[in-house]
Coordinates of C-alpha atoms in Angstrom, one line a residue:
M157 CA 25.1 10.7 91.4
P158 CA 23.7 14.2 91.9
E159 CA 20.6 15.3 90.2
T160 CA 20.6 18.0 87.5
T161 CA 18.0 20.3 86.1
L162 CA 17.6 20.4 82.4
T163 CA 15.7 23.5 81.2
P164 CA 12.9 22.7 78.8
P165 CA 12.9 24.5 75.5
A166 CA 10.0 26.2 73.8
A167 CA 6.8 24.2 73.1
P168 CA 7.2 21.3 70.7
V169 CA 6.0 21.4 67.2
A170 CA 2.3 20.2 67.0
P171 CA 0.6 19.4 63.8
P172 CA -3.2 19.4 63.6
S173 CA -4.7 17.1 66.2
G174 CA -6.1 14.4 63.9
R175 CA -2.9 14.1 61.9
R176 CA -0.9 14.0 65.1
W177 CA -2.7 10.8 66.4
L178 CA -2.5 9.2 63.0
G179 CA 1.2 10.0 63.1
V180 CA 1.5 8.1 66.4
C181 CA 0.1 5.0 64.6
V182 CA 2.6 5.4 61.7
I183 CA 5.5 5.9 64.2
S184 CA 4.4 2.9 66.3
L185 CA 3.9 0.6 63.3
G186 CA 7.3 1.6 62.0
V187 CA 9.0 0.6 65.2
S188 CA 6.8 -2.5 65.4
L189 CA 8.3 -3.6 62.1
I190 CA 11.8 -3.6 63.5
I191 CA 10.7 -5.2 66.8
V192 CA 8.8 -8.0 65.0
D193 CA 12.0 -8.8 63.0
A194 CA 13.8 -9.1 66.3
T195 CA 11.3 -11.5 67.8
I196 CA 10.1 -13.4 64.7
V197 CA 13.5 -15.1 64.4
G198 CA 12.8 -17.1 67.6
V199 CA 10.1 -19.1 65.8
L200 CA 11.9 -19.3 62.5
L201 CA 15.2 -20.3 64.0
P202 CA 14.7 -24.0 64.0
Q203 CA 14.0 -23.9 60.3
M204 CA 17.0 -21.7 59.7
V205 CA 19.2 -24.0 61.7
D206 CA 18.1 -27.0 59.7
G207 CA 18.0 -25.3 56.3
L208 CA 21.4 -23.7 56.5
G209 CA 23.2 -26.1 58.8
L210 CA 23.8 -23.6 61.6
T211 CA 25.6 -24.2 64.9
T212 CA 24.3 -22.9 68.2
A213 CA 26.8 -20.0 67.9
G214 CA 25.5 -19.3 64.4
A215 CA 21.9 -19.4 65.6
E216 CA 22.8 -16.9 68.4
W217 CA 24.5 -14.6 65.9
I218 CA 21.5 -14.5 63.6
T219 CA 19.5 -13.1 66.6
S220 CA 22.1 -11.1 68.4
V221 CA 24.0 -9.4 65.4
Y222 CA 20.8 -7.5 64.7
A223 CA 20.5 -6.3 68.2
L224 CA 24.3 -5.6 68.4
V225 CA 24.4 -3.4 65.3
F226 CA 21.1 -1.8 66.3
A227 CA 22.6 -0.9 69.8
A228 CA 25.9 0.3 68.5
L229 CA 24.4 2.8 66.1
L230 CA 21.4 4.1 68.0
I231 CA 23.2 6.9 69.8
P232 CA 24.9 8.3 66.7
A233 CA 21.6 7.9 64.8
G234 CA 19.7 9.8 67.4
R235 CA 22.2 12.6 67.2
A236 CA 21.9 12.6 63.4
G237 CA 18.1 12.9 63.6
D238 CA 18.5 15.9 65.9
L239 CA 20.8 17.6 63.3
F240 CA 19.3 16.5 59.9
G241 CA 15.7 15.9 60.8
R242 CA 13.9 13.0 62.4
R243 CA 11.4 12.2 59.7
R244 CA 14.2 12.2 57.1
L245 CA 16.1 9.7 59.3
F246 CA 13.0 7.6 59.7
L247 CA 12.5 7.4 56.0
L248 CA 16.1 6.5 55.3
G249 CA 16.1 3.9 57.9
T250 CA 12.9 2.3 56.5
V251 CA 14.5 2.1 53.0
V252 CA 17.7 0.5 54.4
F253 CA 15.7 -1.9 56.6
T254 CA 13.4 -3.0 53.7
L255 CA 16.2 -3.6 51.3
A256 CA 18.2 -5.6 53.9
S257 CA 15.1 -7.7 54.5
L258 CA 15.3 -8.8 50.9
G259 CA 18.9 -9.8 51.5
V260 CA 17.8 -11.9 54.5
A261 CA 15.1 -13.6 52.4
A262 CA 17.5 -14.4 49.6
A263 CA 20.4 -15.6 51.8
Q264 CA 21.9 -19.0 50.8
S265 CA 24.4 -19.4 53.7
G266 CA 24.7 -18.6 57.4
G267 CA 27.3 -15.9 56.7
A268 CA 25.1 -14.2 54.1
L269 CA 22.1 -14.3 56.5
V270 CA 24.1 -12.8 59.4
A271 CA 25.5 -10.1 57.1
A272 CA 22.0 -9.1 55.9
R273 CA 20.7 -9.2 59.5
A274 CA 23.5 -6.7 60.4
V275 CA 22.3 -4.3 57.7
Q276 CA 18.8 -4.7 59.0
G277 CA 20.2 -3.5 62.3
V278 CA 21.6 -0.4 60.6
G279 CA 18.2 0.5 59.3
A280 CA 16.5 -0.2 62.6
S281 CA 19.0 2.0 64.4
M282 CA 17.7 4.9 62.3
I283 CA 14.0 4.2 62.7
M284 CA 13.9 3.8 66.5
P285 CA 15.4 7.1 67.8
A286 CA 13.7 9.1 65.0
A287 CA 10.3 7.7 66.0
L288 CA 10.8 7.9 69.7
S289 CA 12.2 11.4 69.8
T290 CA 9.4 12.6 67.5
L291 CA 6.9 11.2 69.9
N292 CA 8.6 12.7 72.8
T293 CA 8.6 16.1 71.1
L294 CA 5.0 16.2 70.0
F295 CA 3.1 15.3 73.1
T296 CA 2.8 16.9 76.5
G297 CA 0.4 16.7 79.5
R298 CA -2.3 14.0 79.5
D299 CA -1.9 13.4 75.8
R300 CA 1.6 12.1 76.5
H301 CA 0.3 9.3 78.7
V302 CA -2.2 8.3 76.0
A303 CA 0.5 8.5 73.2
F304 CA 2.9 6.4 75.1
G305 CA 0.1 4.0 76.0
I306 CA -0.6 3.5 72.3
W307 CA 3.1 3.2 71.6
G308 CA 3.6 0.6 74.2
S309 CA 0.5 -1.4 73.4
I310 CA 1.3 -1.7 69.7
L311 CA 5.0 -2.4 70.3
S312 CA 4.5 -5.1 73.0
G313 CA 1.6 -6.7 71.2
M314 CA 3.4 -6.8 67.8
A315 CA 6.6 -8.1 69.4
A316 CA 4.5 -11.1 70.5
L317 CA 2.4 -11.4 67.4
G318 CA 5.6 -11.4 65.3
P319 CA 6.3 -15.1 66.1
L320 CA 2.7 -16.0 65.3
L321 CA 2.9 -14.3 61.9
G322 CA 6.3 -15.9 61.3
G323 CA 5.0 -19.3 62.2
A324 CA 2.1 -19.1 59.8
L325 CA 4.4 -17.9 57.0
A326 CA 7.1 -20.5 57.7
T327 CA 4.5 -23.3 57.7
G328 CA 2.9 -22.1 54.5
G329 CA 5.9 -21.2 52.4
G330 CA 9.1 -21.4 54.5
W331 CA 10.9 -18.9 56.7
R332 CA 12.0 -16.7 53.9
W333 CA 8.4 -15.4 53.4
A334 CA 8.5 -13.7 56.8
F335 CA 11.1 -11.3 55.3
W336 CA 9.7 -11.0 51.8
L337 CA 6.6 -9.5 53.5
N338 CA 8.7 -6.6 54.7
L339 CA 8.8 -5.2 51.1
P340 CA 5.1 -4.1 50.9
L341 CA 5.1 -3.2 54.6
G342 CA 8.1 -0.9 54.1
A343 CA 6.5 0.8 51.1
A344 CA 3.4 1.5 53.1
L345 CA 5.3 2.9 56.0
I346 CA 7.3 5.3 53.7
A347 CA 4.0 6.6 52.2
G348 CA 2.5 7.0 55.7
A349 CA 5.5 8.9 57.0
F350 CA 5.5 11.3 54.1
A351 CA 1.8 12.0 54.7
L352 CA 1.5 12.0 58.5
M353 CA 4.8 12.3 60.3
P354 CA 6.0 15.9 61.0
E355 CA 9.6 16.9 60.6
T356 CA 11.3 17.9 63.9
R357 CA 14.8 18.7 64.8
G358 CA 16.8 19.4 68.0
R359 CA 19.3 22.3 68.4
P360 CA 20.5 23.7 65.1
A361 CA 24.0 23.0 64.0
T362 CA 26.7 25.5 64.5
A363 CA 28.4 27.5 61.8
R364 CA 30.8 24.6 61.3
G365 CA 28.0 22.5 59.8
P366 CA 26.1 19.4 61.1
L367 CA 28.9 16.9 60.3
A368 CA 31.1 18.7 62.7
E369 CA 28.5 18.2 65.4
I370 CA 28.9 14.4 65.3
D371 CA 31.3 12.8 67.8
W372 CA 32.9 10.2 65.5
T373 CA 35.4 9.0 68.2
G374 CA 32.5 8.3 70.6
G375 CA 30.6 6.4 68.0
A376 CA 33.5 4.2 67.1
L377 CA 34.3 3.4 70.7
S378 CA 30.8 2.4 71.5
A379 CA 30.4 0.2 68.4
L380 CA 33.7 -1.6 68.9
G381 CA 33.3 -2.0 72.6
L382 CA 29.8 -3.5 72.4
G383 CA 30.9 -5.6 69.5
A384 CA 33.8 -7.1 71.4
L385 CA 31.7 -7.9 74.5
V386 CA 28.9 -9.6 72.6
W387 CA 31.4 -11.6 70.4
G388 CA 33.1 -12.8 73.5
I389 CA 29.9 -14.0 75.2
I390 CA 28.6 -15.7 72.1
E391 CA 31.8 -17.4 71.1
G392 CA 32.8 -18.6 74.6
Q393 CA 31.4 -22.0 74.1
T394 CA 33.1 -22.3 70.7
Y395 CA 36.6 -21.2 71.5
G396 CA 36.7 -21.7 75.3
W397 CA 36.3 -19.3 78.1
W398 CA 40.0 -19.2 79.1
T399 CA 41.9 -22.1 77.5
A400 CA 41.3 -22.6 73.8
V401 CA 39.3 -25.8 73.0
A402 CA 40.6 -28.3 70.4
P403 CA 41.8 -28.0 67.7
H404 CA 43.0 -24.6 69.0
R405 CA 45.7 -24.2 71.6
G406 CA 46.8 -21.8 74.2
L407 CA 44.8 -18.8 75.4
S408 CA 41.3 -18.5 74.0
P409 CA 40.5 -15.3 72.2
V410 CA 37.4 -14.9 74.3
P411 CA 38.9 -13.3 77.4
V412 CA 40.9 -11.0 75.2
A413 CA 37.7 -9.9 73.5
L414 CA 35.9 -9.4 76.8
V415 CA 38.7 -7.3 78.3
L416 CA 39.1 -5.3 75.1
G417 CA 35.3 -4.6 75.1
A418 CA 35.4 -3.4 78.7
V419 CA 38.5 -1.2 78.1
L420 CA 36.9 0.4 75.0
L421 CA 33.7 1.2 76.9
V422 CA 35.7 2.7 79.8
A423 CA 37.6 4.8 77.2
L424 CA 34.2 5.9 75.8
V425 CA 33.1 7.3 79.1
L426 CA 36.5 9.1 79.6
V427 CA 36.5 10.5 76.1
E428 CA 32.9 11.8 76.4
R429 CA 33.6 13.4 79.8
A430 CA 36.7 15.2 78.3
R431 CA 34.7 16.4 75.2
A432 CA 31.9 17.7 77.3
A433 CA 34.2 19.5 79.7
A434 CA 35.8 21.2 76.6
G435 CA 32.4 22.2 75.2
R436 CA 32.7 19.9 72.2
P437 CA 29.8 17.8 70.8
V438 CA 29.4 14.4 72.5
M439 CA 27.8 11.1 71.2
L440 CA 26.9 10.0 74.7
D441 CA 25.5 12.8 76.8
L442 CA 26.6 11.7 80.3
A443 CA 24.8 14.6 81.9
L444 CA 21.5 12.9 81.1
F445 CA 22.4 10.1 83.5
R446 CA 22.2 12.6 86.4
V447 CA 18.4 12.6 85.9
P448 CA 17.3 9.8 88.2
N449 CA 14.4 8.4 86.2
F450 CA 16.5 8.4 83.0
R451 CA 19.3 6.6 84.7
H452 CA 17.2 4.0 86.4
G453 CA 14.8 3.6 83.5
N454 CA 17.6 2.9 81.1
L455 CA 19.1 0.2 83.2
A456 CA 15.6 -1.3 83.7
S457 CA 15.0 -1.2 80.0
A458 CA 18.1 -3.2 79.3
L459 CA 17.0 -5.9 81.7
V460 CA 13.5 -6.0 80.4
N461 CA 14.8 -6.8 76.9
V462 CA 17.0 -9.6 78.3
G463 CA 13.9 -11.3 79.6
E464 CA 11.7 -10.8 76.5
L465 CA 14.2 -11.9 73.9
G466 CA 15.8 -14.5 76.1
I467 CA 12.4 -16.3 76.6
V468 CA 11.5 -16.0 72.9
F469 CA 14.9 -17.5 72.0
V470 CA 14.8 -20.5 74.3
L471 CA 11.2 -21.7 74.3
P472 CA 10.9 -22.5 70.5
L473 CA 14.1 -24.5 70.6
F474 CA 12.8 -26.4 73.6
L475 CA 9.4 -27.1 72.1
L476 CA 10.9 -28.2 68.7
G477 CA 13.6 -30.4 70.3
V478 CA 11.3 -32.3 72.6
H479 CA 8.0 -32.3 70.7
G480 CA 8.9 -31.7 67.0
T481 CA 6.5 -28.8 67.2
S482 CA 5.8 -27.0 63.9
P483 CA 6.3 -23.2 63.7
V484 CA 2.5 -22.5 63.9
Q485 CA 2.2 -24.6 67.1
I486 CA 5.2 -22.8 68.6
S487 CA 3.6 -19.5 67.7
L488 CA 0.3 -20.5 69.3
A489 CA 2.2 -21.3 72.5
L490 CA 3.4 -17.7 72.4
L491 CA 0.1 -16.2 71.4
P492 CA -1.1 -15.6 75.0
L493 CA 2.0 -13.3 75.4
A494 CA 0.7 -11.1 72.5
L495 CA -2.9 -11.2 73.9
G496 CA -1.8 -10.2 77.4
A497 CA 0.5 -7.4 76.0
F498 CA -2.2 -5.9 73.8
L499 CA -4.8 -5.9 76.6
S500 CA -2.5 -4.5 79.4
G501 CA -0.7 -2.1 77.1
A502 CA -4.0 -0.5 76.0
A503 CA -5.1 0.0 79.6
A504 CA -1.7 1.2 80.9
G505 CA -2.1 4.8 79.8
R506 CA -5.5 5.1 81.6
F507 CA -4.2 3.5 84.8
G508 CA -1.0 5.5 84.6
R509 CA -2.9 8.8 84.9
R510 CA -4.5 7.5 88.1
V511 CA -1.7 5.9 90.0
G512 CA 1.4 7.2 88.1
P513 CA 3.2 5.6 85.2
H514 CA 6.1 4.6 87.5
R515 CA 3.7 2.4 89.5
I516 CA 2.5 0.7 86.3
V517 CA 6.1 -0.1 85.4
Q518 CA 6.7 -1.6 88.8
G519 CA 3.6 -3.7 88.7
G520 CA 4.5 -5.0 85.2
M521 CA 8.0 -5.9 86.2
A522 CA 6.7 -7.9 89.2
L523 CA 4.4 -9.9 86.9
E524 CA 7.2 -10.6 84.5
V525 CA 9.4 -12.0 87.3
A526 CA 6.5 -14.1 88.6
A527 CA 5.7 -15.5 85.2
V528 CA 9.3 -16.6 84.3
L529 CA 9.8 -18.1 87.8
G530 CA 6.5 -20.1 87.3
L531 CA 7.7 -21.2 83.9
A532 CA 11.1 -22.4 85.3
V533 CA 9.4 -24.3 88.1
T534 CA 6.9 -26.2 85.9
L535 CA 8.9 -27.0 82.8
S536 CA 9.4 -30.7 82.2
P537 CA 10.0 -33.0 79.1
S538 CA 6.2 -33.4 78.9
T539 CA 5.4 -29.7 78.9
G540 CA 3.9 -28.6 75.6
G541 CA 2.4 -25.4 74.2
L542 CA -0.6 -25.6 76.5
G543 CA 1.6 -25.9 79.6
V544 CA 3.6 -22.8 78.5
A545 CA 0.6 -20.7 77.6
P546 CA -0.6 -19.6 81.1
W547 CA 2.8 -18.3 82.0
M548 CA 3.1 -16.5 78.7
L549 CA -0.2 -14.8 79.3
L550 CA 1.0 -13.6 82.7
Y551 CA 4.3 -12.5 81.2
G552 CA 2.5 -10.7 78.4
V553 CA 0.3 -8.7 80.8
G554 CA 3.5 -7.6 82.7
L555 CA 5.3 -6.8 79.5
G556 CA 2.5 -4.7 78.2
L557 CA 2.3 -2.6 81.4
T558 CA 6.1 -2.2 81.5
A559 CA 6.7 -1.4 77.8
A560 CA 3.8 1.0 77.6
Q561 CA 5.1 3.4 80.3
L562 CA 8.8 2.7 80.9
T563 CA 9.9 4.8 78.0
N564 CA 7.5 7.6 79.1
V565 CA 8.9 7.6 82.6
S566 CA 12.6 7.4 81.4
L567 CA 12.2 10.4 79.1
A568 CA 9.7 12.5 81.1
D569 CA 12.3 14.8 82.7
V570 CA 14.4 15.2 79.4
P571 CA 13.6 18.4 77.4
P572 CA 12.5 17.7 73.8
E573 CA 15.6 19.5 72.3
R574 CA 17.7 16.7 73.7
S575 CA 15.3 13.9 73.0
G576 CA 17.2 12.6 70.0
Q577 CA 20.3 11.7 72.1
A578 CA 18.1 10.7 75.0
S579 CA 15.9 8.4 73.0
G580 CA 18.9 7.0 71.2
T581 CA 20.5 6.2 74.5
Q582 CA 17.3 4.7 75.9
S583 CA 16.9 2.5 72.9
T584 CA 20.6 1.6 73.0
A585 CA 20.1 0.3 76.6
R586 CA 17.3 -1.9 75.4
Q587 CA 19.3 -3.3 72.5
I588 CA 22.4 -3.8 74.6
G589 CA 20.1 -5.9 76.9
A590 CA 18.8 -7.8 73.8
A591 CA 22.3 -8.5 72.4
L592 CA 23.9 -9.4 75.7
G593 CA 20.8 -11.1 76.9
I594 CA 20.5 -13.5 73.9
A595 CA 24.3 -14.2 74.2
L596 CA 24.1 -14.9 77.9
I597 CA 20.8 -16.9 77.9
G598 CA 21.9 -18.8 74.8
T599 CA 25.2 -19.7 76.5
V600 CA 23.4 -20.8 79.6
F601 CA 21.0 -22.9 77.5
A602 CA 23.8 -24.5 75.4
T603 CA 26.1 -25.2 78.3
S604 CA 23.4 -26.7 80.5
L605 CA 22.2 -28.8 77.5
G606 CA 25.6 -30.4 76.9
R607 CA 26.4 -30.9 80.6
T608 CA 23.0 -32.5 81.4
V609 CA 22.8 -34.9 78.5
T610 CA 26.3 -36.1 79.2
A611 CA 25.3 -36.9 82.8
R612 CA 22.0 -38.6 81.8
L613 CA 23.8 -40.8 79.3
A614 CA 26.5 -41.7 81.8
D615 CA 23.7 -42.8 84.2
A616 CA 22.2 -44.9 81.5
G617 CA 25.5 -46.7 80.9
V618 CA 26.3 -45.1 77.5
P619 CA 30.1 -45.1 76.8
A620 CA 31.7 -41.8 77.5
A621 CA 33.0 -41.2 74.0
H622 CA 29.5 -41.8 72.5
A623 CA 27.9 -39.6 75.2
A624 CA 30.4 -36.8 74.4
A625 CA 29.5 -37.1 70.6
V626 CA 25.8 -36.8 71.3
A627 CA 26.3 -33.9 73.7
H628 CA 28.4 -32.1 71.0
E629 CA 25.8 -32.6 68.3
L630 CA 22.9 -31.5 70.6
R631 CA 24.7 -28.5 71.9
H632 CA 25.9 -27.2 68.5
S633 CA 22.6 -27.8 66.8
A634 CA 20.8 -25.6 69.4
G635 CA 18.9 -28.7 70.5
T636 CA 17.4 -29.6 67.1
Y637 CA 19.5 -32.8 67.0
A638 CA 17.0 -34.3 69.4
R639 CA 14.6 -34.8 66.4
D640 CA 17.2 -37.0 64.7
L641 CA 17.4 -39.1 67.8
H642 CA 13.6 -39.5 68.0
A643 CA 13.5 -40.5 64.4
D644 CA 15.7 -43.6 65.1
P645 CA 13.9 -46.2 67.3
R646 CA 17.4 -47.7 68.1
R647 CA 18.4 -44.5 69.9
A648 CA 15.5 -44.3 72.4
V649 CA 17.9 -44.0 75.3
E650 CA 19.7 -41.0 73.7
A651 CA 16.3 -39.4 72.8
R652 CA 15.0 -39.6 76.3
A653 CA 18.2 -38.1 77.7
A654 CA 18.1 -35.3 75.1
D655 CA 14.5 -34.5 76.2
R656 CA 15.4 -34.3 79.8
A657 CA 18.5 -32.2 79.0
L658 CA 16.4 -29.8 76.9
A659 CA 13.9 -29.3 79.7
A660 CA 16.8 -28.8 82.2
A661 CA 18.5 -26.3 79.9
A662 CA 15.2 -24.4 79.4
R663 CA 14.7 -24.3 83.2
D664 CA 18.2 -23.0 83.8
A665 CA 17.8 -20.3 81.2
S666 CA 14.4 -19.3 82.7
L667 CA 15.9 -19.1 86.2
V668 CA 18.8 -16.8 84.9
T669 CA 16.2 -14.7 83.1
A670 CA 14.1 -14.4 86.2
A671 CA 17.1 -13.3 88.2
I672 CA 17.9 -10.6 85.6
L673 CA 14.3 -9.4 85.5
A674 CA 14.4 -9.2 89.3
G675 CA 17.3 -6.8 89.0
G676 CA 15.1 -4.7 86.7
L677 CA 12.3 -4.8 89.2
A678 CA 14.6 -3.6 91.9
L679 CA 15.7 -0.7 89.7
S680 CA 12.0 0.1 88.8
L681 CA 11.3 0.6 92.5
R682 CA 13.6 3.6 92.4
L683 CA 11.5 5.4 89.7
R684 CA 9.6 8.4 90.9
P685 CA 6.8 10.7 89.6
S686 CA 8.0 13.4 87.2
R687 CA 8.9 16.6 89.0
P688 CA 6.5 19.5 88.8
G689 CA 7.2 21.8 85.8
R690 CA 8.2 19.1 83.4
P691 CA 6.6 19.0 80.0
E692 CA 4.2 16.1 80.8
E693 CA 2.9 18.0 83.9
S694 CA 2.2 21.2 82.1
A695 CA -1.1 20.4 80.4

């Protein structure tokens, strides 16, 4: 794909220096809130499954519907911020997110919980591009490396600390308190944004008005296409990948959904090309993908999120199923991830100025691959939180380095006037990775779980019908049925088989995650230093 040159606009708006750095903290904490609510569910999920009687597919939907809606609306939200004001969008998104959190906390059924999580995704889709494009607009030169270092350190650390906080709250008062807490946090963020976050915009709207500048067709195609793909991946184990499973008959709806999703996304690209050629506003600015670092960085971002949320999804289910681990103990197993991310993220900006931010990203990705491979090799039914912790520390160090500078590298050659669409697209890539990654890793985990426990029980001489019933319960409970088996001394054979199956499923999920992260590492090797004359080179 040929490169293109995007001419930078006039210097970005710069509030007084002190307020500007305080504004970075507000922006980063605002995004941390939505990231925490993406990762905190991993620790809370076992309680949610038990309390609401969720299936594996239901558990996946609680996690992935948030990322799906988030991803589907990021690009239109980024465009809306360019037109109507990014601080205004940030504030509106915080209000929506906070109110939706109350809906999650009050949910009495799986359906209500999934719906409230979807509305949380709407609010998050407004917060992320508004925050990122503001940051991209305000900082140039050396300050840019520091600002994105702060951003990455806070985000990666809070993403890992989220499970620890969730575990403490769930143990003390139940999983709902993790979402009730968003009410005072949201109020504090609104006050901070009013006081410290400057208002910025992109290109002014034409005489037709800002609503005419929004590509409604592109937004609809992206939302429907992504939704169909994620639905198909999540529901494959429920309805069948080709032939419908009982009690359904005939062709499964899953391949239909997958094909429909692919067709809609191809249509999105064709429609956006035609609109751009005609000089009409577009939702997805395909010209941005001619910038090499933006193109490679977006793909790498998607794969990074597959790894982060895939691991956080699987490990708590493994620890709970095998050991009956409480939420706090699960959180402590993941605490080294937060520690590593905080430490490396804080240092990434300084090292990035010396060796280049693209090198920091590459080193971080290599550490992530090594950590997940190490986890896959060493996992066994006897592995507990202490056995997981060293690999989580190494993974956290890599994540902190990658998260701190990958966004910086991806947006470095994009002029601030287009940062709304660019940051929305970059964030969309991450959330697509999250939604598809959770669906894919969850499917690998559940499929391996059912297959392995069936084989183990057959080896132990358990009748096929009984083995199939145990496999069904274990698979559809996301592994938590193993605790019921352990509670009955008469079912020791089934309990041991379930433990081995959980370990095997976690290993398989880790290996798939490592392969995906290796793809991200390969893409990161194609990142290059920003070309001379770009905004971050000018100071």
